[in-house]
mmCIF file of C-alpha atoms and ligand atoms in Angstrom:
data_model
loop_
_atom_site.group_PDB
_atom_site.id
_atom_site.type_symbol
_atom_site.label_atom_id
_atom_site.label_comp_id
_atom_site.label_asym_id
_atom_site.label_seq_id
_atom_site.Cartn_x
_atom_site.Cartn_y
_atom_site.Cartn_z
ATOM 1 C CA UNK A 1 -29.468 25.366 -18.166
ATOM 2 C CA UNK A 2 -26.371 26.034 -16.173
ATOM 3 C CA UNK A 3 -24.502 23.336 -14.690
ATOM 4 C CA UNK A 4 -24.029 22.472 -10.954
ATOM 5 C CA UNK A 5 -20.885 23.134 -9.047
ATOM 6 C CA UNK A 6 -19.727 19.538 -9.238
ATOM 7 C CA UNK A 7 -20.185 18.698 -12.784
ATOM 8 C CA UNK A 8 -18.205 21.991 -13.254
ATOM 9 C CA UNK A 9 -15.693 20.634 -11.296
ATOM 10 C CA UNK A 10 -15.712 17.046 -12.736
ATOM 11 C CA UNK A 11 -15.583 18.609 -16.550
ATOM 12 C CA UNK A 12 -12.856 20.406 -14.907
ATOM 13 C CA UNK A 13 -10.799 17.462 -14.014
ATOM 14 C CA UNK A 14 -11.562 15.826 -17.118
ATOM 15 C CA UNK A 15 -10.146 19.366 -18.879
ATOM 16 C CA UNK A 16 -7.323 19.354 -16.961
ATOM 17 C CA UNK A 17 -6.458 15.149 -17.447
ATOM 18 C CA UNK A 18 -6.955 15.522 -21.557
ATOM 19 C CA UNK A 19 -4.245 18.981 -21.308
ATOM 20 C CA UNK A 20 -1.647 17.535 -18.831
ATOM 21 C CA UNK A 21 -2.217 19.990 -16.357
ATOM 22 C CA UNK A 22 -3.254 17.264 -13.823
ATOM 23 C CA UNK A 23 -0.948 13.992 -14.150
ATOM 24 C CA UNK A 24 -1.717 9.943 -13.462
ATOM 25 C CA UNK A 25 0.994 8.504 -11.445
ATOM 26 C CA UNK A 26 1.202 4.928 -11.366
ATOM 27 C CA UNK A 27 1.796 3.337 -7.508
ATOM 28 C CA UNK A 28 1.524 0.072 -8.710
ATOM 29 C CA UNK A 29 4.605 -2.502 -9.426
ATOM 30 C CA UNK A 30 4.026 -5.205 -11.958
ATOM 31 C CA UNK A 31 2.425 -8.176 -10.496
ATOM 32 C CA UNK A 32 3.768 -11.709 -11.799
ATOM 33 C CA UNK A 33 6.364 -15.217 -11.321
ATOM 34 C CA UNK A 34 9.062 -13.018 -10.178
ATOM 35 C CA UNK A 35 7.210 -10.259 -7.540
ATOM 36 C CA UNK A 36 8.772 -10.914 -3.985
ATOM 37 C CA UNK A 37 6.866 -12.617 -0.958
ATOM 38 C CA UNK A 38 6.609 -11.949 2.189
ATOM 39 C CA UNK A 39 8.953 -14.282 4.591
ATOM 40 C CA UNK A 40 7.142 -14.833 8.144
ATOM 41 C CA UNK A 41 9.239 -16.394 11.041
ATOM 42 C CA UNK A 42 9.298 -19.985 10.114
ATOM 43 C CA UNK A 43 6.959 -21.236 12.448
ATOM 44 C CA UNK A 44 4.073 -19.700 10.467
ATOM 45 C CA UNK A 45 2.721 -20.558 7.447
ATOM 46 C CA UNK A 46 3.938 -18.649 4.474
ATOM 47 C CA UNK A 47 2.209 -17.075 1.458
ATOM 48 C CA UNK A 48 3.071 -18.614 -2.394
ATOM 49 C CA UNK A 49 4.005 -17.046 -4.976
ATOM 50 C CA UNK A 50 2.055 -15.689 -8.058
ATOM 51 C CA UNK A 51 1.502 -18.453 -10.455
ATOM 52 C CA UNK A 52 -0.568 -19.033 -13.477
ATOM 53 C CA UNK A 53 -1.844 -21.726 -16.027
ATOM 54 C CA UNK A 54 -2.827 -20.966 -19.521
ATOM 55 C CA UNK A 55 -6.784 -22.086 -20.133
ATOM 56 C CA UNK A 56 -6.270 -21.704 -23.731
ATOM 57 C CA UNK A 57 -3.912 -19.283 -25.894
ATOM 58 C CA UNK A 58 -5.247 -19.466 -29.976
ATOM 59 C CA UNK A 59 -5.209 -22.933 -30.069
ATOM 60 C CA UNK A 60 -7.678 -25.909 -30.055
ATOM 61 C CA UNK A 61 -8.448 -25.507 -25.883
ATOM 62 C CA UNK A 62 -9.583 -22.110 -27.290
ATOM 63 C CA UNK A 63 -8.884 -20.735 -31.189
ATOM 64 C CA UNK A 64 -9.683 -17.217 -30.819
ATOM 65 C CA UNK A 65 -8.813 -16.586 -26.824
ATOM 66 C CA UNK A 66 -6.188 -16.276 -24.597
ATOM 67 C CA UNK A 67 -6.953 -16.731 -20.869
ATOM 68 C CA UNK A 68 -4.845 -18.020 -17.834
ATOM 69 C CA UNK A 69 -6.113 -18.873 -14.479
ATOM 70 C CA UNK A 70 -3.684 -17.416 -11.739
ATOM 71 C CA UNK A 71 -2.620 -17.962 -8.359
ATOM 72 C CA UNK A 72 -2.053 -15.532 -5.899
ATOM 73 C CA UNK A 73 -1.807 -14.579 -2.104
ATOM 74 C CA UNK A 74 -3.514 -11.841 -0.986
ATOM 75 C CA UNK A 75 -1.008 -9.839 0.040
ATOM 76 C CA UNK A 76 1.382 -10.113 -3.004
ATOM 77 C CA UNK A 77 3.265 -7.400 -4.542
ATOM 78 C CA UNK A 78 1.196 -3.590 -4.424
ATOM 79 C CA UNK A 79 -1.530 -4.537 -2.250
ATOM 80 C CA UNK A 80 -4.398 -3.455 -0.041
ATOM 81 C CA UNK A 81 -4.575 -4.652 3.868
ATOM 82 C CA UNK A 82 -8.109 -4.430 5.007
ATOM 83 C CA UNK A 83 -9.144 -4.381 8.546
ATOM 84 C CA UNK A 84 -10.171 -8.168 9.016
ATOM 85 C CA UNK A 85 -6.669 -9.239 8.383
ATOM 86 C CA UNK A 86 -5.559 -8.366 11.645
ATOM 87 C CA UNK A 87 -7.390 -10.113 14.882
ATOM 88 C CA UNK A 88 -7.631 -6.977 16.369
ATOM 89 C CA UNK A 89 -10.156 -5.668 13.463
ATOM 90 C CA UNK A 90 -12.327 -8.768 12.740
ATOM 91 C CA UNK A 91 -14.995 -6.779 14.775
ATOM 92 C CA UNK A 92 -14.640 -3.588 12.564
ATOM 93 C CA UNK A 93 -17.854 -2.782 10.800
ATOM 94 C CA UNK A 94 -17.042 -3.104 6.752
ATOM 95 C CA UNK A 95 -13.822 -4.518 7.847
ATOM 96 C CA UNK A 96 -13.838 -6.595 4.533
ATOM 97 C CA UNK A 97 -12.777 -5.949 0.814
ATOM 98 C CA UNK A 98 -16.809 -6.222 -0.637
ATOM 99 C CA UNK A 99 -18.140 -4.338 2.374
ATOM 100 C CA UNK A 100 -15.543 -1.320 2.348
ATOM 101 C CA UNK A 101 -18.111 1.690 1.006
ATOM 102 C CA UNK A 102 -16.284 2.867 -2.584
ATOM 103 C CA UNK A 103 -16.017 6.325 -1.444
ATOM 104 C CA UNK A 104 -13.070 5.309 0.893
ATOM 105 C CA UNK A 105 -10.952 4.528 -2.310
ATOM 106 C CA UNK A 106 -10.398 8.284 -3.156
ATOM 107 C CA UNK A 107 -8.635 10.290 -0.929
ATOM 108 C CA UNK A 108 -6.225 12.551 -0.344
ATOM 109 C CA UNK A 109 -2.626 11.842 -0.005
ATOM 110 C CA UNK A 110 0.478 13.185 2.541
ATOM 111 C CA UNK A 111 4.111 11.746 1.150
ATOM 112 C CA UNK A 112 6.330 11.417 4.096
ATOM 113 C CA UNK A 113 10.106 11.825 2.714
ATOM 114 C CA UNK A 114 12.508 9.330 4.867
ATOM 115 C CA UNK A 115 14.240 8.292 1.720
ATOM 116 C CA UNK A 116 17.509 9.801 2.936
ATOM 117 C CA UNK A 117 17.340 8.677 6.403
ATOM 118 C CA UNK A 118 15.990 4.648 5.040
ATOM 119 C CA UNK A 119 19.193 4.968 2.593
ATOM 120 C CA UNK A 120 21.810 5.734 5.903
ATOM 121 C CA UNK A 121 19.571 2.917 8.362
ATOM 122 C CA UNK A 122 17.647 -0.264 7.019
ATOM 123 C CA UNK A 123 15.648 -0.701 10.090
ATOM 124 C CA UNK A 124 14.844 3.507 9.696
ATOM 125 C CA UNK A 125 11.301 4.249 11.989
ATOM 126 C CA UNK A 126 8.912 6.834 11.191
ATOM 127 C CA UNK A 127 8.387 8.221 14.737
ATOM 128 C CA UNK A 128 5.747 11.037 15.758
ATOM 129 C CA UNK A 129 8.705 13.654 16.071
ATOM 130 C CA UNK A 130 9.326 13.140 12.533
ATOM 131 C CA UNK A 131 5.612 13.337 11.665
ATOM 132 C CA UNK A 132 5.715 16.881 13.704
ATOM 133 C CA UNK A 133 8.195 18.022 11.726
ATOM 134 C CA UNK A 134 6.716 17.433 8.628
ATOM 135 C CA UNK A 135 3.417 18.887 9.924
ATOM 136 C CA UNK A 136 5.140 22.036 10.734
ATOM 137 C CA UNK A 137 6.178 22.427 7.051
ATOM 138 C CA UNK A 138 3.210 20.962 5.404
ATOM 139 C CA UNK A 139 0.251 21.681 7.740
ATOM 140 C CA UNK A 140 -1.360 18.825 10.141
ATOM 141 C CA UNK A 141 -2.208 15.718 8.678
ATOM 142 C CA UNK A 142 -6.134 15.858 7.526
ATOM 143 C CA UNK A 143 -7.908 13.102 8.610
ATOM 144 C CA UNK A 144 -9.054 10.594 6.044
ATOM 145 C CA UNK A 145 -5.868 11.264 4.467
ATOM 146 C CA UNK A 146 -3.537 8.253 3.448
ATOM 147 C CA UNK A 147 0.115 8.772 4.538
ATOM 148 C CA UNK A 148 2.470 7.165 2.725
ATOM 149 C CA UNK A 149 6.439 6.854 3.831
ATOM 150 C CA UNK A 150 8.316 7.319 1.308
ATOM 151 C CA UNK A 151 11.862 5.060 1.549
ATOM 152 C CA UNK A 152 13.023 4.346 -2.140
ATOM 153 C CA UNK A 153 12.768 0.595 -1.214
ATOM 154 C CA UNK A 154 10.821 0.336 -4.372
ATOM 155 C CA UNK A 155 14.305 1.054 -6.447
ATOM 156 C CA UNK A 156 15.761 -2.027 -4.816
ATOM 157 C CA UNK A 157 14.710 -4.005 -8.125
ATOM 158 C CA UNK A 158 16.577 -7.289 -6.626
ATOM 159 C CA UNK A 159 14.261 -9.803 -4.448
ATOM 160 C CA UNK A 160 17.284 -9.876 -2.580
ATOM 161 C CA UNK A 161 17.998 -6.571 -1.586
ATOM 162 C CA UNK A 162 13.960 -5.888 -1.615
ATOM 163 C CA UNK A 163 13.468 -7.820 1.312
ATOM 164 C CA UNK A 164 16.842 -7.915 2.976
ATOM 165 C CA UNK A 165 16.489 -11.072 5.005
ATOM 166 C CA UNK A 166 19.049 -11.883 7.501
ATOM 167 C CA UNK A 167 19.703 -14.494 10.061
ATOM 168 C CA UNK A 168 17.581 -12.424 12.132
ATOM 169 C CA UNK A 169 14.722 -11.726 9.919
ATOM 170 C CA UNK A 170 13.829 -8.959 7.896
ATOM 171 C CA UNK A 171 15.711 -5.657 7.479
ATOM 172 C CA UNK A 172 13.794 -2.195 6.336
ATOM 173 C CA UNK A 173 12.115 1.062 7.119
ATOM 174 C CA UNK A 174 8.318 1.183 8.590
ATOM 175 C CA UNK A 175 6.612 2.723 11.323
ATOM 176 C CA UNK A 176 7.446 2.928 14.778
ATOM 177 C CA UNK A 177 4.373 1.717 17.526
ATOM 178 C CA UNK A 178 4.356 5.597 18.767
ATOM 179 C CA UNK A 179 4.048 6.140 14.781
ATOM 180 C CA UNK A 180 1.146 4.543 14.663
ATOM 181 C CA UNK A 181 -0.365 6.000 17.396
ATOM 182 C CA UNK A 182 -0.254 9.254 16.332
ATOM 183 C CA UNK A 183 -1.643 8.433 12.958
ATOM 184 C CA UNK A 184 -4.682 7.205 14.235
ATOM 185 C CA UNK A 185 -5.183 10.336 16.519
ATOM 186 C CA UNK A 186 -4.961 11.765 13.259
ATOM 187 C CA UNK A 187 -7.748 9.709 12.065
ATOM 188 C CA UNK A 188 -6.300 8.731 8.826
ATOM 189 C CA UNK A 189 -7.859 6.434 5.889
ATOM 190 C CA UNK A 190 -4.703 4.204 6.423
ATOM 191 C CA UNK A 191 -0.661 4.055 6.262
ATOM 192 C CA UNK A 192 1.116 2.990 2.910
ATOM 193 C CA UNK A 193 4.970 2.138 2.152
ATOM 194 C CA UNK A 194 7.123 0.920 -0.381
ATOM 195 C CA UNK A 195 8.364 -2.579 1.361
ATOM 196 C CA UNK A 196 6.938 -5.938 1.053
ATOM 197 C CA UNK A 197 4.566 -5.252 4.199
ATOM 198 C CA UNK A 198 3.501 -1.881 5.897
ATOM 199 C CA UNK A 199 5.360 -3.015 9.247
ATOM 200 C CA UNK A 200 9.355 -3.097 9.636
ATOM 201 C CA UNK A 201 11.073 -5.486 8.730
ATOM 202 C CA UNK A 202 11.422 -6.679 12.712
ATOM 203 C CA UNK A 203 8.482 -5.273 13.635
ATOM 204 C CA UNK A 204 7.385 -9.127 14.238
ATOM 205 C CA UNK A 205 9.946 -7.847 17.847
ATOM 206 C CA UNK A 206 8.069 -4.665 18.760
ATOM 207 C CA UNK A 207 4.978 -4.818 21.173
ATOM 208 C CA UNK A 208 2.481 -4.854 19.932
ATOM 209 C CA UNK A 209 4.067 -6.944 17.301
ATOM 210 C CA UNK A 210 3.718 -5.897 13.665
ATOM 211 C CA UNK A 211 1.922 -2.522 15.180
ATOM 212 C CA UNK A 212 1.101 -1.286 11.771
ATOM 213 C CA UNK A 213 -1.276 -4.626 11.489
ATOM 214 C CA UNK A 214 -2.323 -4.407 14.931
ATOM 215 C CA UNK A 215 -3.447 -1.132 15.911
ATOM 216 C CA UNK A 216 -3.810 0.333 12.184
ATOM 217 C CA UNK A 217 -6.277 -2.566 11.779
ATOM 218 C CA UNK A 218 -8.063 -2.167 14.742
ATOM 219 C CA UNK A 219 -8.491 1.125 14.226
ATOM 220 C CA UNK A 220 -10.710 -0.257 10.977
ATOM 221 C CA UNK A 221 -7.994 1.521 8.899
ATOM 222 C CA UNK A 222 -6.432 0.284 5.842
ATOM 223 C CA UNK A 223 -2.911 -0.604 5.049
ATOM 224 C CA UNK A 224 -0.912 -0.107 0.986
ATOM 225 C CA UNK A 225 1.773 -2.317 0.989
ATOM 226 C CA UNK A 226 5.237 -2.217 -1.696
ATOM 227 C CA UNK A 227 4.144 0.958 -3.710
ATOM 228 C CA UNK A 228 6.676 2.874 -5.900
ATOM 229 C CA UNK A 229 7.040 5.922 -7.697
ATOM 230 C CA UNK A 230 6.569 7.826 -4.116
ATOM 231 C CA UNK A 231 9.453 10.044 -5.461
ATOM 232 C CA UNK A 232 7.071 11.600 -7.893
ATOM 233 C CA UNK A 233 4.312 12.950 -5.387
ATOM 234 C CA UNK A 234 4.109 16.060 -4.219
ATOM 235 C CA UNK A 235 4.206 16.280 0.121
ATOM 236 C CA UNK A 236 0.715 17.015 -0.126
ATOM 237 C CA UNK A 237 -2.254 17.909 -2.647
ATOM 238 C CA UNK A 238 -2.451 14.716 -4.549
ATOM 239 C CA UNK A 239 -5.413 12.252 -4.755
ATOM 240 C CA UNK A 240 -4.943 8.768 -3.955
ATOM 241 C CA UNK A 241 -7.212 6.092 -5.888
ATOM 242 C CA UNK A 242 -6.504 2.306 -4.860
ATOM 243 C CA UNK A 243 -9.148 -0.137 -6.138
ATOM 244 C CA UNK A 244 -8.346 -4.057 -4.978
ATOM 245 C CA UNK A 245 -10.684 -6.510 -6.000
ATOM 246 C CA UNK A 246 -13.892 -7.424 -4.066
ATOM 247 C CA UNK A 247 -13.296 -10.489 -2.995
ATOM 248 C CA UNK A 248 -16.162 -11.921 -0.431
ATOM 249 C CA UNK A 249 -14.733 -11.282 3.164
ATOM 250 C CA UNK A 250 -11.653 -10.945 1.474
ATOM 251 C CA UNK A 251 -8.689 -9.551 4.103
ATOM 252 C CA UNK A 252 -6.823 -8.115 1.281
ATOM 253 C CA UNK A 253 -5.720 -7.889 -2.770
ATOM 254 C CA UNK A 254 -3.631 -7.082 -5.529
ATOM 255 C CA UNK A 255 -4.633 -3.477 -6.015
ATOM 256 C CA UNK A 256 -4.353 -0.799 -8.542
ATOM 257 C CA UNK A 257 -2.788 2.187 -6.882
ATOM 258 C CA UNK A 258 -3.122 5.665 -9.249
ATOM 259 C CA UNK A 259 -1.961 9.343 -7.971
ATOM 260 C CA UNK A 260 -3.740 12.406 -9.228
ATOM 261 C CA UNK A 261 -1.051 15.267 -9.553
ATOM 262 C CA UNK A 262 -1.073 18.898 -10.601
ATOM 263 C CA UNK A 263 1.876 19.287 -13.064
HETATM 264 C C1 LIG B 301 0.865 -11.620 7.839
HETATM 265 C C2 LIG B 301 1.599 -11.550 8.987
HETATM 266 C C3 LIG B 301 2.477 -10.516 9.180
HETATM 267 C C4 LIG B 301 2.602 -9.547 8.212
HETATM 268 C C5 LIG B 301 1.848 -9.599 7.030
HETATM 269 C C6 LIG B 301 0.996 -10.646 6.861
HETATM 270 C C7 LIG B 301 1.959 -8.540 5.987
HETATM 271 O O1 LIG B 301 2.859 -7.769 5.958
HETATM 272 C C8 LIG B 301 0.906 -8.336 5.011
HETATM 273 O O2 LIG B 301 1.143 -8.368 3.805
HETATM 274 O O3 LIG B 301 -0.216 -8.030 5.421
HETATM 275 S S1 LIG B 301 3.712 -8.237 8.468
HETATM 276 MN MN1 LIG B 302 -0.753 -7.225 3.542
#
């Protein structure tokens, strides 16, 4: 009996994973004591940092196991933003991390290149012209696609550096509210970036404040916060998997953030 179409295609991938000609990028940055936080404006509460207990580690609390319980915000380190975290998408439908449908996990991917122009100006936006642009070499932005801005933050290894606070707040590269806009004309899945949050750093001073949250969110779309390796996907033709726990009306998690690539 022949096979169908898509089990070709699956063996296919599978073929093409075991020989190298299709390649697993890790988006994900390691998750523990030391990952950065988010800092809000002080007048709102603030997320902790990761922390963790041992349960038992091959001794007499447990002789043959070790287990730790940890601690953790939900929007530490590479994580996913799902609709309900913003006001503006508590009404979504499956607005939550057990109610998104699995299928909106895979996707495919657009890498948006401001890595020069984020290295010359910390507070760099992404701005529809510069979207055009890209369009115009890459082809216009499918919908469902994620689109991820590529910055190099990621390579700023030092908490200080990472998130650049200042006496006036925050300092990197994000999307502009026009940015946004146009993204969700585009009907994307959602918008990802390499900085502690998927807004600028003052984005908490546009209007709508922190417009990636706002509109993206109440749009029902999904947000990728402090990826890296960005510098290793191609503009386009990559497939995005992100997989954050299912946590019950959950607003967001640690996630596991892999990149299907053709060598
Ligand atoms: C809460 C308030 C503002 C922001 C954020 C969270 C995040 O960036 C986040 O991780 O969702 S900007
Ligand atoms: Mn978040």
């Amino acid at each position: 009996m022949s096979m169908s179409n898509s089990s070709q295609a699956l063996v296919q991938v599978l073929n093409n994973l075991t020989d190298g000609s299709i390649k697993v990028v890790d988006l994900t940055q390691p998750l523990g004591e030391e990952t950065p936080v988010i800092a809000l404006p002080p007048e709102f509460a603030q997320s902790p940092r990761f922390s963790r207990e041992v349960i038992s580690r091959y001794d007499e609390r447990g002789p043959a196991w070790y287990w730790n319980t940890i601690h953790v915000g939900e929007h530490t380190g590479t994580h996913f933003d799902a609709p309900v975290h913003w006001v503006t998408g508590k009404d979504q439908p499956a607005n939550t991390l057990d109610t998104i449908p699995a299928k909106k996990h895979i996707g495919p991917v657009c890498v948006i290149d401001t890595s020069k122009e984020s290295a010359a100006d910390e507070d760099f936006l992404l701005t529809p012209e510069f979207l055009e642009t890209w369009e115009q070499q890459h082809g216009r932005i499918p919908a469902g696609s994620w689109v991820l801005m590529r910055t190099d933050w990621s390579k700023r290894t030092d908490e200080a550096s990472f998130l650049n606070l200042k006496e006036d707040g925050a300092h990197s590269p994000g999307p502009s509210v026009e940015c946004i806009r146009f993204l969700i004309e585009r009907d994307v899945a959602g918008f990802g970036s390499e900085t502690v949050g998927t807004d600028a750093g003052q984005a908490h001073l546009f209007d709508p404040m922190f417009p990636c949250h706002n509109l993206i969110h109440g749009a029902g779309k999904f947000g990728l916060a402090s990826l890296c390796n960005l510098d290793q996907l191609p503009p386009t033709g990559a497939i995005l998997i992100t997989a954050p726990m299912k946590i019950v009306n959950g607003s967001g998690s640690p996630v596991r953030v892999f990149a299907m690539i053709p060598a």
